[in-house]
Tab-separated table of C-alpha atoms in Angstrom:
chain	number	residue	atom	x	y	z
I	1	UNK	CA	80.244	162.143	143.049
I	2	UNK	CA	82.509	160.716	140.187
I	3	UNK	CA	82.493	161.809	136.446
I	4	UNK	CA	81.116	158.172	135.907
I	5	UNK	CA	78.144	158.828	138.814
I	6	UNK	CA	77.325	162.229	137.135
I	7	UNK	CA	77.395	161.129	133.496
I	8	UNK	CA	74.942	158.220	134.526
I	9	UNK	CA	72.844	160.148	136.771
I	10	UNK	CA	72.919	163.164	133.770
I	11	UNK	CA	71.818	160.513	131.140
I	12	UNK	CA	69.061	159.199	133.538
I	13	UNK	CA	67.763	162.821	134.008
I	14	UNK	CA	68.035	163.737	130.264
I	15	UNK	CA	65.742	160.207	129.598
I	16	UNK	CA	63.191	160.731	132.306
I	17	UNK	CA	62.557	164.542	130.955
I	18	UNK	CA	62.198	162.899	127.349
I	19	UNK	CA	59.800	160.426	128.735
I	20	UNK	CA	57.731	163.182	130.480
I	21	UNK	CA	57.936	165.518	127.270
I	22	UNK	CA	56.331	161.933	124.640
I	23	UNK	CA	53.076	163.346	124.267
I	24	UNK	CA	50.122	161.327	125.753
I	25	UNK	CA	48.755	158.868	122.816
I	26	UNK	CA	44.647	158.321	122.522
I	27	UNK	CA	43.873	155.051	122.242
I	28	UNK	CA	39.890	154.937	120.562
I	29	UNK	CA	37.837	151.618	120.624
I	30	UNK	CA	34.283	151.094	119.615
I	31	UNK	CA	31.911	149.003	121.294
I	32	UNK	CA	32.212	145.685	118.978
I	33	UNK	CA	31.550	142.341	121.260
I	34	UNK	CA	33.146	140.269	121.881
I	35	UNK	CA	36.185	141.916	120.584
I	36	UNK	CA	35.543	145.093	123.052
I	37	UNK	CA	32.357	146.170	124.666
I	38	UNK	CA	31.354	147.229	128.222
I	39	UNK	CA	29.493	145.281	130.749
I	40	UNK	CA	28.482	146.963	133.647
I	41	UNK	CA	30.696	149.439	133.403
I	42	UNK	CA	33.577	147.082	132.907
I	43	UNK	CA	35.457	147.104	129.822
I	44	UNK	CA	35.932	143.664	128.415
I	45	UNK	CA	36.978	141.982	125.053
I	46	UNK	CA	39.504	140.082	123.731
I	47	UNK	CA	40.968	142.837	121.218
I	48	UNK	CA	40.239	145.615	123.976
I	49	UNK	CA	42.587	143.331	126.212
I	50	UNK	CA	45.101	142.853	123.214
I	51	UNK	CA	45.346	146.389	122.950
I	52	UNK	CA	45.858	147.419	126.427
I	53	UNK	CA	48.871	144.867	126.396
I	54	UNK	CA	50.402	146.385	123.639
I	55	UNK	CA	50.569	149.695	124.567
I	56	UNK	CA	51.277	149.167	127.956
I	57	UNK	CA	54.391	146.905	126.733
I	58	UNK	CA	55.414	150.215	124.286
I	59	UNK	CA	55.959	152.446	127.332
I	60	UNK	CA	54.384	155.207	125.384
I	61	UNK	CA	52.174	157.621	127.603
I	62	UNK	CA	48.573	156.432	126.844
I	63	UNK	CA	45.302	156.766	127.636
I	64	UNK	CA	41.716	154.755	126.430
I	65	UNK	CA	38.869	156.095	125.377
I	66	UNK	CA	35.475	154.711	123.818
I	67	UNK	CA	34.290	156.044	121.090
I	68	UNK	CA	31.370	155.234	117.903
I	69	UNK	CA	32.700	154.449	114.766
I	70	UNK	CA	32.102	157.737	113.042
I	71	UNK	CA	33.866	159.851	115.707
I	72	UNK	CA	36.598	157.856	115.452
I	73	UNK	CA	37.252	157.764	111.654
I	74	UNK	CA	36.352	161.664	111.800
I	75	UNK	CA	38.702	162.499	114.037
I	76	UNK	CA	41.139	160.925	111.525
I	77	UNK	CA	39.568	163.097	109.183
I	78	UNK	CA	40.487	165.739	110.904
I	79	UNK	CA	44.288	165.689	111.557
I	80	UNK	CA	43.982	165.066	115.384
I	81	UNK	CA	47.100	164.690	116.844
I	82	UNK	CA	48.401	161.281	118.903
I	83	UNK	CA	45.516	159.406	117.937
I	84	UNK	CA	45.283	155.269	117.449
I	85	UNK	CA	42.570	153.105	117.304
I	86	UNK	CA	42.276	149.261	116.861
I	87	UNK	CA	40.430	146.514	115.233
I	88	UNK	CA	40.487	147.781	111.734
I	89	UNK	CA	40.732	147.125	108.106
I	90	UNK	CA	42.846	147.876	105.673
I	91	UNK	CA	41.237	149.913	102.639
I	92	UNK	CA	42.709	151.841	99.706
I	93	UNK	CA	40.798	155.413	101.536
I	94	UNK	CA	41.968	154.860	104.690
I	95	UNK	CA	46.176	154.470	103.529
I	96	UNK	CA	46.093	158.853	103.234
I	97	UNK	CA	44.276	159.034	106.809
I	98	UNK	CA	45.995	156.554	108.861
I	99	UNK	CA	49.283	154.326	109.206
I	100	UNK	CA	48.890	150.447	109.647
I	101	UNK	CA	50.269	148.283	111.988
I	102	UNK	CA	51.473	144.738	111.515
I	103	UNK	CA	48.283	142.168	111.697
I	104	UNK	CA	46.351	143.052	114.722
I	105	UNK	CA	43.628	140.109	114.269
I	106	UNK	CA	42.562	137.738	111.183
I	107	UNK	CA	38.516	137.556	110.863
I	108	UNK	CA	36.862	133.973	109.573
I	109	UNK	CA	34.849	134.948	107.140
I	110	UNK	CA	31.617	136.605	107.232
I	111	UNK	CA	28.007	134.822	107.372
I	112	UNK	CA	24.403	135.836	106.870
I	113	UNK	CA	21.889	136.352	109.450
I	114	UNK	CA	18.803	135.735	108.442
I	115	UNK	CA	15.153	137.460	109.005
I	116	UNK	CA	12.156	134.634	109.996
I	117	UNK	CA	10.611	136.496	107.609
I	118	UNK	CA	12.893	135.806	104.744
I	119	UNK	CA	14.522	132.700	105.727
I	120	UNK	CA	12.897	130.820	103.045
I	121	UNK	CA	13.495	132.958	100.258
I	122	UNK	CA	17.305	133.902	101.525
I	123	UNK	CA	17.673	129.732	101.225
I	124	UNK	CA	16.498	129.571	97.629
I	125	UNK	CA	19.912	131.500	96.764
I	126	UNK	CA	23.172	128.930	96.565
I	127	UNK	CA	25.594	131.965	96.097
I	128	UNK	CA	26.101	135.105	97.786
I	129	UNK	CA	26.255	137.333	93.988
I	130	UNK	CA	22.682	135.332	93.366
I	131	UNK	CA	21.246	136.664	96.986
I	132	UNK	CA	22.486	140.518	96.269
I	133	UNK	CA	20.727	140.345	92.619
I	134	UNK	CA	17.615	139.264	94.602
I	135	UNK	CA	15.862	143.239	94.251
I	136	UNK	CA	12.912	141.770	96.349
I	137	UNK	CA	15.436	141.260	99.091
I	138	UNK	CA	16.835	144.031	102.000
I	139	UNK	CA	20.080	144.350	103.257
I	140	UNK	CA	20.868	145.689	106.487
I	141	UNK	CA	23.902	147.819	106.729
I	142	UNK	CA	25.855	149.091	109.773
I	143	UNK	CA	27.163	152.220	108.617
I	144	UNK	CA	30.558	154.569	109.049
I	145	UNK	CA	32.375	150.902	109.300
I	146	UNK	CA	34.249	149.021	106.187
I	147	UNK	CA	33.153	144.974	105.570
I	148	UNK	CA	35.977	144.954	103.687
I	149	UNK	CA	36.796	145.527	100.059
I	150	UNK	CA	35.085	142.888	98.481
I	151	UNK	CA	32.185	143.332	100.166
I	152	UNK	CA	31.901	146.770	100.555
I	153	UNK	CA	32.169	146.475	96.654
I	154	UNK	CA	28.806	144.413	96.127
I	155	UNK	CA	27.217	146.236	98.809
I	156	UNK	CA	27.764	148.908	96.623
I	157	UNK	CA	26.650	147.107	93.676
I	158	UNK	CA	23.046	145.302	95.033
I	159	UNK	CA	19.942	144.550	93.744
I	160	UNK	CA	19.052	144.785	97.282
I	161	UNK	CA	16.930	147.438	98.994
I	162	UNK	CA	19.698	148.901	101.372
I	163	UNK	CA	18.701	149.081	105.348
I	164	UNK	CA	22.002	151.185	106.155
I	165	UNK	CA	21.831	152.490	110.055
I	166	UNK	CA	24.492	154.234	111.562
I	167	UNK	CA	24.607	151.624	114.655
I	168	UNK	CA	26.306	148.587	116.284
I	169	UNK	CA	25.987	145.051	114.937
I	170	UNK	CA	23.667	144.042	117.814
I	171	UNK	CA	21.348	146.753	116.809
I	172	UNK	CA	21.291	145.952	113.104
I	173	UNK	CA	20.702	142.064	114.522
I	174	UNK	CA	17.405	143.163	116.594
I	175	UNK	CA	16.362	144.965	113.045
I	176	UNK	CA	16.837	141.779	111.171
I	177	UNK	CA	14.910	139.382	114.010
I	178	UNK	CA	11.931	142.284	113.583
I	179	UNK	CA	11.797	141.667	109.952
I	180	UNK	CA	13.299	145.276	109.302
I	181	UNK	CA	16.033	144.100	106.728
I	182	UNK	CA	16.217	140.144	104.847
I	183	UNK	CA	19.174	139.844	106.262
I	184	UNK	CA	22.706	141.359	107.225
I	185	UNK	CA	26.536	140.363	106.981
I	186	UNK	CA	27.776	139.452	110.476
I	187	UNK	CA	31.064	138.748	112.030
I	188	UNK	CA	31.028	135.571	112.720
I	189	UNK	CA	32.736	136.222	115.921
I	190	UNK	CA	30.135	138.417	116.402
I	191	UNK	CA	27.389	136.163	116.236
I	192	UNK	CA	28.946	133.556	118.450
I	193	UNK	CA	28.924	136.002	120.671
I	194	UNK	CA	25.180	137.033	120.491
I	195	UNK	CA	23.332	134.040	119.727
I	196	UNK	CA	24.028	133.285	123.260
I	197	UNK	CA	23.546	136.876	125.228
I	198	UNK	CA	20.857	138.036	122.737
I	199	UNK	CA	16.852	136.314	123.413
I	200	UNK	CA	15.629	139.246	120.598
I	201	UNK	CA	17.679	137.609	117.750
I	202	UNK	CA	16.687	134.008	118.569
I	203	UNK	CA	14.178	133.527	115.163
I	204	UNK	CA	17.059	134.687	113.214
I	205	UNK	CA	18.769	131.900	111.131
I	206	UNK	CA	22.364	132.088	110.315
I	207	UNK	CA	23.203	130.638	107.071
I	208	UNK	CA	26.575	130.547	104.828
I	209	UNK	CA	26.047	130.981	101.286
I	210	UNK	CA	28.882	130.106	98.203
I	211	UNK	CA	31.140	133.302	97.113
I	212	UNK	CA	31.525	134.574	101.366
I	213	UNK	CA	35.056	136.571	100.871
I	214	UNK	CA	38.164	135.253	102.876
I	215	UNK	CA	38.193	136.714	106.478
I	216	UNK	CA	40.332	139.986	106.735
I	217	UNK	CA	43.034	141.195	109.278
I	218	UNK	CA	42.482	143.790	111.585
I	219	UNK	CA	45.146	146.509	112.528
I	220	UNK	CA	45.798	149.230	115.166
I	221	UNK	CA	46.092	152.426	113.278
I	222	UNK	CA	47.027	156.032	114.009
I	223	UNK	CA	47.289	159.208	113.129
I	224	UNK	CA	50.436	160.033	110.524
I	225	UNK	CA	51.952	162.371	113.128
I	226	UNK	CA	52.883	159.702	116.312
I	227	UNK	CA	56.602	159.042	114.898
I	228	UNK	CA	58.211	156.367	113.123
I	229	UNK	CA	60.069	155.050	116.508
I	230	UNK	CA	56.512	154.953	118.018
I	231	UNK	CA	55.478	152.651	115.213
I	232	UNK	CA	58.132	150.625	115.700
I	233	UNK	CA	57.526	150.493	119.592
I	234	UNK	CA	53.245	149.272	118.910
I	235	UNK	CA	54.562	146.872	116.175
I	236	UNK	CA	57.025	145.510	118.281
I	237	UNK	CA	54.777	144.869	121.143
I	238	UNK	CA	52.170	143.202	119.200
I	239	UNK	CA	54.448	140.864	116.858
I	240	UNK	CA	55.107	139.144	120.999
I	241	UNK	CA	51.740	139.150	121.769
I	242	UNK	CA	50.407	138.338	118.468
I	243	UNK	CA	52.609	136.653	115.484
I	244	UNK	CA	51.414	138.186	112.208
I	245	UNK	CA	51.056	134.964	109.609
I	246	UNK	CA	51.351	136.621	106.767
């Protein structure tokens, strides 16, 4: 064997052993359809499928698992090491837990889904700010998740009764149809998504009301100790797969 052979076959050695020794990344998703859900025991979703591309393109060691919100977000919480997840937003308490990607996904603005009960009365409003000063009103709330500043804010702030459940959209929708809460802020993905796979929700009314904040991007984020050449390997993936418009 040459010096030139052994120097090549020393450097390809020295790189497979680094590859082997990159710790194994956790990827976390929660069930969200249409962006990523199960069906059948098949994972599907448009985000879920973004994702999987992403990292796969990296060549980081990875591995998927599903988890609920609040595991997710406590695991953050709590330091754990080579940990992403995807299909989040960006808020101020979140910056000391987590490090952003570039944009992941932009959301169209939220809309209302509406009780049978309440539709009348939810109609009477013209604005959004009018509908949360409305104290004979209740909001349902899917919990451990962020609607994003703005409307996390007058969440906050409502006149509302507050229907807050630690649970996936779907599950807040089937609340709303049975007259649980007035009404609830929806993805509007979302509800493309179930108006069509969901015969429980089909008394609901969805309705758009004045003063609906912008949609909001979505990121991957992960844990502060994956590396900054890591970082640059996810955001590199994604800006092919997905151009950030900024």
């Amino acid at each position: 064997m040459t010096i030139y052979q052994l120097a090549c076959a020393t450097s390809l050695w020295i790189l497979s052993q680094a590859a082997l020794a990159e710790e194994t990344i956790t990827v976390a998703w929660r069930i969200k359809p249409p962006h990523q859900y199960l069906e059948n025991g098949v994972e599907k979703g448009i985000l879920l499928e973004r994702a999987k591309q992403v990292f796969s393109n990296t060549q980081i060691p990875h591995r998927f698992v599903e988890e609920p919100a609040k595991r997710i977000w406590s695991n953050f919480s709590n330091n754990t090491r080579n940990y992403c997840s995807f299909g989040w937003y960006r808020i101020a308490e979140r910056e000391a837990l987590v490090q952003f990607s570039e944009i992941f996904h932009t959301d169209p603005p939220h809309t209302l889904l509406v009780s049978p009960a309440a539709a009348q009365q939810v109609a009477a409003h013209r604005s959004l700010k009018s509908l949360m000063a409305d104290s004979s009103l209740t909001v349902g709330v899917v919990g451990a998740v962020s609607y994003g500043p703005e409307l996390d804010a007058m969440i906050t702030a409502t006149k509302n009764k507050v229907e807050r459940s630690t649970t996936l959209p779907m599950i807040m929708a089937r609340m709303v149809a049975a007259n649980r809460a007035s009404y609830m802020l929806i993805d509007r993905e979302d509800w493309e998504y179930l108006k069509d796979k969901e015969e429980s929700i089909s008394q609901t009314t969805q309705m758009d009301l004045q003063g609906m904040p912008a949609g909001l991007n979505r990121y991957i984020v992960c844990s502060k100790d994956v590396t900054a050449e890591q970082m640059r390997k996810i955001n590199t993936a994604l800006l092919k797969i997905y151009p950030s418009k900024k």
